[in-house]
XYZ file of N, CA and C in Angstrom:
447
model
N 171.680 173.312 15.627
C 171.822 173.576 17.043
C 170.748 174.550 17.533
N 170.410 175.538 17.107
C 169.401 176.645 16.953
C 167.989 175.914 17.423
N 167.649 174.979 16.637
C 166.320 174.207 16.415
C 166.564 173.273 18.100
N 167.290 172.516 18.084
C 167.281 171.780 19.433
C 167.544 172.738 20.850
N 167.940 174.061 20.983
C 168.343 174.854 21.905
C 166.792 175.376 22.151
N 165.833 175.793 20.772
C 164.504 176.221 20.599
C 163.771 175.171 21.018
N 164.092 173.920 21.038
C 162.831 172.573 21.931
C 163.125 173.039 22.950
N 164.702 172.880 23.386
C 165.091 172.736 24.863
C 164.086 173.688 25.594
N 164.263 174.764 24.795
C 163.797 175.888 25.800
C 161.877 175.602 25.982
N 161.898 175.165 24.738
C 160.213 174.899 25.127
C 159.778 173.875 25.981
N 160.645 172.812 26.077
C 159.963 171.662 26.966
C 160.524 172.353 28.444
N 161.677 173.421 28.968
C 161.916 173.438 29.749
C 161.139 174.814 30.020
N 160.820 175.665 29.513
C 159.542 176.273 29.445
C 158.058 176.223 30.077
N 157.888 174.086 29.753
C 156.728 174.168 30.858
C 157.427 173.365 31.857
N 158.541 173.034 32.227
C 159.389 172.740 33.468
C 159.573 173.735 33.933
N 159.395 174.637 33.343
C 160.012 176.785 34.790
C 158.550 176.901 35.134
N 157.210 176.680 33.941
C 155.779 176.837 34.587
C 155.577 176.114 35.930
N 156.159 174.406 36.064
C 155.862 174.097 37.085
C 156.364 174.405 38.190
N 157.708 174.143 37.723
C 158.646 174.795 38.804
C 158.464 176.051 39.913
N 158.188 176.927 39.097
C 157.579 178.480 39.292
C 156.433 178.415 40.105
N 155.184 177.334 39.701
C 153.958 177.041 40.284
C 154.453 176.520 42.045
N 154.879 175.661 41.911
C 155.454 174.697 43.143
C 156.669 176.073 44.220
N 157.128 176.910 43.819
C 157.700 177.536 44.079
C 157.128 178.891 44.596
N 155.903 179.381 44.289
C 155.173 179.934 44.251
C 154.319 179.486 45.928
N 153.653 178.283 45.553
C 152.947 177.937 46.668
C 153.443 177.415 47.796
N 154.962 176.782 47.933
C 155.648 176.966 48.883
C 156.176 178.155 49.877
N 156.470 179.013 48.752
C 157.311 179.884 49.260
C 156.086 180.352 50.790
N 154.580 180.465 49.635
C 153.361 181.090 50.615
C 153.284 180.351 51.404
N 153.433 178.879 51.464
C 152.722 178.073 52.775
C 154.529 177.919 53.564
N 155.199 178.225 53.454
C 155.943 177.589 54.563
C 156.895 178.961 54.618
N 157.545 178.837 56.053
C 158.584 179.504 56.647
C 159.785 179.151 56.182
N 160.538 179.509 55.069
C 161.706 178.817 54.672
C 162.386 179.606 54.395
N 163.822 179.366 54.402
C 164.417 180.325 52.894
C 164.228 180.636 51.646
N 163.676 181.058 50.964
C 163.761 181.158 49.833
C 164.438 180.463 48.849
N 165.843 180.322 49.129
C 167.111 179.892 48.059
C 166.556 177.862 48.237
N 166.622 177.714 49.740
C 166.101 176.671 49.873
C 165.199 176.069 49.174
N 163.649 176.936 49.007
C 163.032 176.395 48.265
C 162.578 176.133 46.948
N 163.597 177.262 46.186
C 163.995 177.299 45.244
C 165.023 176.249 44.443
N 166.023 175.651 45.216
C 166.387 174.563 44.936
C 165.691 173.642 45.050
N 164.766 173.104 45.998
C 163.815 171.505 45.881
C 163.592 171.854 44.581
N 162.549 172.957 44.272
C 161.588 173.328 43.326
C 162.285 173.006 41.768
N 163.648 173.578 41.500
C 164.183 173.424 40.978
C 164.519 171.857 40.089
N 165.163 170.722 41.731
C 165.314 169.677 40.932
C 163.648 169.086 40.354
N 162.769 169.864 40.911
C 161.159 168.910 40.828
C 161.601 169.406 39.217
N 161.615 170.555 39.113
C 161.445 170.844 37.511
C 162.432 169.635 36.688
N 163.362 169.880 37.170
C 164.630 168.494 36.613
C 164.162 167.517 36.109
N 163.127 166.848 36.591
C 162.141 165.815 36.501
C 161.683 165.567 35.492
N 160.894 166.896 35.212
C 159.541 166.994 34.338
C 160.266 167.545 32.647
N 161.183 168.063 33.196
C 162.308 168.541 32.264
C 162.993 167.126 31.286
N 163.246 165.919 32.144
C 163.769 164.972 32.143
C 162.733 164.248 30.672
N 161.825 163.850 31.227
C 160.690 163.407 30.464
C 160.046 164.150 28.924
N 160.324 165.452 29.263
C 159.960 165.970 27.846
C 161.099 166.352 26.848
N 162.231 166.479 27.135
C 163.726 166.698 26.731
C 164.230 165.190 25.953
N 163.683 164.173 26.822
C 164.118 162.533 26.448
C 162.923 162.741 25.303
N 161.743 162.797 25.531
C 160.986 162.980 23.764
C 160.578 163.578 22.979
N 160.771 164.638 23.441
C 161.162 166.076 22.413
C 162.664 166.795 21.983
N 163.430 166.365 22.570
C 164.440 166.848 22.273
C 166.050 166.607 21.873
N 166.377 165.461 22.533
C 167.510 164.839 22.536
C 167.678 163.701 22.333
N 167.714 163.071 20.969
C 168.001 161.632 21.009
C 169.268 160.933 21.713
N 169.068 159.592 21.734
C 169.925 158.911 22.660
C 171.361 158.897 22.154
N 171.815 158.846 23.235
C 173.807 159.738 23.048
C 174.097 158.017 23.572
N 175.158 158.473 23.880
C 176.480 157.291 24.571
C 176.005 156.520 25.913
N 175.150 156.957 26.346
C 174.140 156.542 27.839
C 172.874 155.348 27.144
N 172.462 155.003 26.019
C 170.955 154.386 25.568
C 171.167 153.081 25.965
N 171.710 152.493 26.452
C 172.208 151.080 26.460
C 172.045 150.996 28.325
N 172.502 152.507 28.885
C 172.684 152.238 30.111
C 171.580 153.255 30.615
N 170.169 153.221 31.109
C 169.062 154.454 31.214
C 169.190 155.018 32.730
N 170.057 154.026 33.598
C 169.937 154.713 35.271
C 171.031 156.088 34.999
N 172.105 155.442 34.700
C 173.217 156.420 34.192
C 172.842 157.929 33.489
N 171.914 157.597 32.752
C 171.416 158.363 31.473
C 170.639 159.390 32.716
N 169.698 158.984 33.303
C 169.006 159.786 34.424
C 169.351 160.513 35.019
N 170.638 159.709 35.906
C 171.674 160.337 37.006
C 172.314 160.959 36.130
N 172.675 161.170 35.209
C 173.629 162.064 34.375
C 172.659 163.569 34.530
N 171.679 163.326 33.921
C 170.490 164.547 33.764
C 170.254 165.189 35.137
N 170.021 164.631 36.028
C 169.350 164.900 37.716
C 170.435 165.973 37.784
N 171.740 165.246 37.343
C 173.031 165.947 37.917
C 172.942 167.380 37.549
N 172.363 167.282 35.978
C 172.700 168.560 35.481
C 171.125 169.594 35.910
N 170.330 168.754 36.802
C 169.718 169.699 37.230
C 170.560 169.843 38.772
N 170.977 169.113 39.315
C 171.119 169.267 40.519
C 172.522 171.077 40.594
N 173.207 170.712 38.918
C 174.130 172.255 38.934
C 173.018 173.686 38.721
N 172.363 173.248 38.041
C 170.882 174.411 37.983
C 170.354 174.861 39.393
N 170.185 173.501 39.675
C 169.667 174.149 41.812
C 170.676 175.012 42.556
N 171.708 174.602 42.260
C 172.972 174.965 43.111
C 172.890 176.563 42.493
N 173.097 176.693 40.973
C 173.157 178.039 40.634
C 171.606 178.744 40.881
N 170.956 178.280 41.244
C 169.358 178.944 40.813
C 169.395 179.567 42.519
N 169.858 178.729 43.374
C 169.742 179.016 45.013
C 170.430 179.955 45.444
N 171.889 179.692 44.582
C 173.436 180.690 44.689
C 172.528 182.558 44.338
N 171.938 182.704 43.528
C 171.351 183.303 42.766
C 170.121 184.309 43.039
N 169.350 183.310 43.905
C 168.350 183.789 44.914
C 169.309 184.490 46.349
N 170.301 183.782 46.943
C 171.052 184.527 47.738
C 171.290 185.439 47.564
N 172.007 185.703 46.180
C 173.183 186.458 46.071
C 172.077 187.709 45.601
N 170.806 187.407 44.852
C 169.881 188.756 44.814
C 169.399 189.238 45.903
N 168.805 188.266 46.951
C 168.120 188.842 48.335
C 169.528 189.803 49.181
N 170.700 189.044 49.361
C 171.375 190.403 50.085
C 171.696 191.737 49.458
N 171.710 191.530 47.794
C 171.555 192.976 47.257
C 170.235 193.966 46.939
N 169.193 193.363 47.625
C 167.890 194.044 48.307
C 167.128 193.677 46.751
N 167.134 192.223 46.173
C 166.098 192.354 44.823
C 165.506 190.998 45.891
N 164.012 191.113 46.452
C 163.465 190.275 47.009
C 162.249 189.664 46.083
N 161.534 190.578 44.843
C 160.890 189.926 44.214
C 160.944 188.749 43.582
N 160.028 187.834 44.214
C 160.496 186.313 43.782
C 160.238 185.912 42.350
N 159.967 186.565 41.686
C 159.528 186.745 40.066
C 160.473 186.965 39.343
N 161.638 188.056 39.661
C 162.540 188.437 39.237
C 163.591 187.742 39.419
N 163.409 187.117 41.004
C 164.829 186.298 41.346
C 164.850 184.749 40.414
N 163.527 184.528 40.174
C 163.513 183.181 39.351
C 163.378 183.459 37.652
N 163.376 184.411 36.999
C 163.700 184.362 35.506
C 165.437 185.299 35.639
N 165.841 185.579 36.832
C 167.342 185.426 36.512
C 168.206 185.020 36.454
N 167.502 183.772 37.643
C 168.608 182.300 37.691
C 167.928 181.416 36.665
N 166.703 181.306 36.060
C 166.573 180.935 35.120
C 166.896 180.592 33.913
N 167.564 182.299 33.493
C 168.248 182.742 32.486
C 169.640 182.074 32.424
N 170.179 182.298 33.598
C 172.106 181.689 33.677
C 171.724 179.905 33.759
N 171.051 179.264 34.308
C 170.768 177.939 35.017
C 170.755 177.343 33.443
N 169.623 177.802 32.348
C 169.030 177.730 31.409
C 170.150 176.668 30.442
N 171.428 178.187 30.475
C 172.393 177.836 29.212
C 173.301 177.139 29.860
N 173.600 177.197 30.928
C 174.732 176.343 31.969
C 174.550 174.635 31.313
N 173.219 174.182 32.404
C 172.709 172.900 31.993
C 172.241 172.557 30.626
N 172.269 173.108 29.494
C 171.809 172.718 28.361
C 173.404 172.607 27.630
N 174.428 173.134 28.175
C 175.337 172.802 27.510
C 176.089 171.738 28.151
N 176.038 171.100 29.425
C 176.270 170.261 30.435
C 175.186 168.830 29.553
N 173.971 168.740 29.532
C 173.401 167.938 29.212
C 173.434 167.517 27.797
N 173.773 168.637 26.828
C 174.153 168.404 25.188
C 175.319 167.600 24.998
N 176.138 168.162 25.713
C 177.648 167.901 25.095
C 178.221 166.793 26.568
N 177.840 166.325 27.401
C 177.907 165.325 28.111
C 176.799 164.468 28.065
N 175.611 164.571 28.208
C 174.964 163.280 28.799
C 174.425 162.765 27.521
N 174.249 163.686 26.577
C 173.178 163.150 25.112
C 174.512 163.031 24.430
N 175.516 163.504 24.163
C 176.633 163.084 23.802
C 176.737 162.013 22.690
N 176.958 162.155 21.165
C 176.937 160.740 20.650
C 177.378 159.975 20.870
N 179.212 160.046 20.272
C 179.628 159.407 20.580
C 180.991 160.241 21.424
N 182.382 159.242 21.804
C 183.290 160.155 22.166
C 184.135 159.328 21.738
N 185.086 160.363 21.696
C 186.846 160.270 20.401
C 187.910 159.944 21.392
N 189.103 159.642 21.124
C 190.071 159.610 21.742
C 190.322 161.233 22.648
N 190.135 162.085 22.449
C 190.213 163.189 22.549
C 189.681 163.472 24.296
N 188.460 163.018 24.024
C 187.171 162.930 25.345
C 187.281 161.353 25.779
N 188.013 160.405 25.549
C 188.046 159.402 26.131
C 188.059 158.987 27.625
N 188.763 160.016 28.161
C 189.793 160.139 29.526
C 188.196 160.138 30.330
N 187.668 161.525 30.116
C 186.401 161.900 30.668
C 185.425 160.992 30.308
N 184.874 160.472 30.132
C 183.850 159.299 29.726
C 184.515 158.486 30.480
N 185.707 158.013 30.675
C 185.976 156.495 31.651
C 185.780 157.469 33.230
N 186.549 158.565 33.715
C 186.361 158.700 34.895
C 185.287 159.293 35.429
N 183.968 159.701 34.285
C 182.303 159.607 34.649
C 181.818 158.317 35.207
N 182.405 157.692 33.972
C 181.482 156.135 34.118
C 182.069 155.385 35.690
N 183.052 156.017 36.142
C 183.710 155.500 37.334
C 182.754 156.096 38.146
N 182.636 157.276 38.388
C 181.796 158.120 39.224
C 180.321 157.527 39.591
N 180.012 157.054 38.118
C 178.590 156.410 38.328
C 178.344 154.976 38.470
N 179.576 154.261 38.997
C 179.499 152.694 38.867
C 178.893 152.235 39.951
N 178.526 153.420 41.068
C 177.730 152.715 42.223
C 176.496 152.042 41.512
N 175.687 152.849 40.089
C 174.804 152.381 39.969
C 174.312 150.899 39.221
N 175.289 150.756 39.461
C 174.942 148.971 38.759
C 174.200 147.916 40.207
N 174.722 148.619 41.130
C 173.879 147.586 42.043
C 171.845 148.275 42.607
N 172.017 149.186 41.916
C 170.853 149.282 41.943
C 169.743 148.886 41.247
């Protein structure tokens, strides 16, 4: 577990470089919120995260058969990273920490272990037992819009 938590962090490592980059040059060119743009920025990393995690890091779980699912499963677990990474940037700017350096390796830090245990133990998932059965049918319900896509 040690060894795959140590990829995670490296392929998502140069997903916080970009992230950070894109986040960086927004923040300068536009009038926004902060938390705001910290979430786009966020799922962009999701992305890039997506691509090096699928071949560096996580072989195929209970999703390999089905790859839209497998995606939307991942997006998702960036889309809880945005939510906490934005929550995060708020919740530092009204307690007067405005450095945007600081506000992004602290939601970093919480976002980091949140979604890596969301994406381990759900989406890469080997297999599932009677135990986790329940949850695997009312996911796969959740995501059945995507068959017509």
């Amino acid at each position: 577990m040690f060894l795959k938590i140590f990829k995670y962090g490296g392929t998502n490592g140069v997903a916080f470089i970009a992230d950070t980059a894109l986040l960086l040059t927004l923040d300068y060119l536009l009038n926004v919120r902060r938390e705001y743009i910290a979430f786009v920025c966020y799922l962009c990393g999701s992305l890039v995260s997506y691509v090096l995690a699928k071949r560096f890091v996580f072989e195929s779980g209970w999703l390999k058969e089905k790859p839209r699912f497998e995606f939307v499963a991942y997006l998702f677990g960036g889309l809880i990273g945005a939510i906490i990474t934005a929550f995060i940037f708020a919740l530092m700017a009204s307690l007067g920490f405005n450095n945007i350096l600081f506000q992004k390796v602290v939601s970093g830090v919480i976002s980091f272990f949140t979604v890596f245990v969301y994406r381990n133990y759900i989406v890469f998932r080997k297999q599932w037992t009677n135990n986790n059965y329940y949850f695997k049918n009312a996911l796969m319900k959740k995501l059945s819009f995507l068959k017509n896509i």
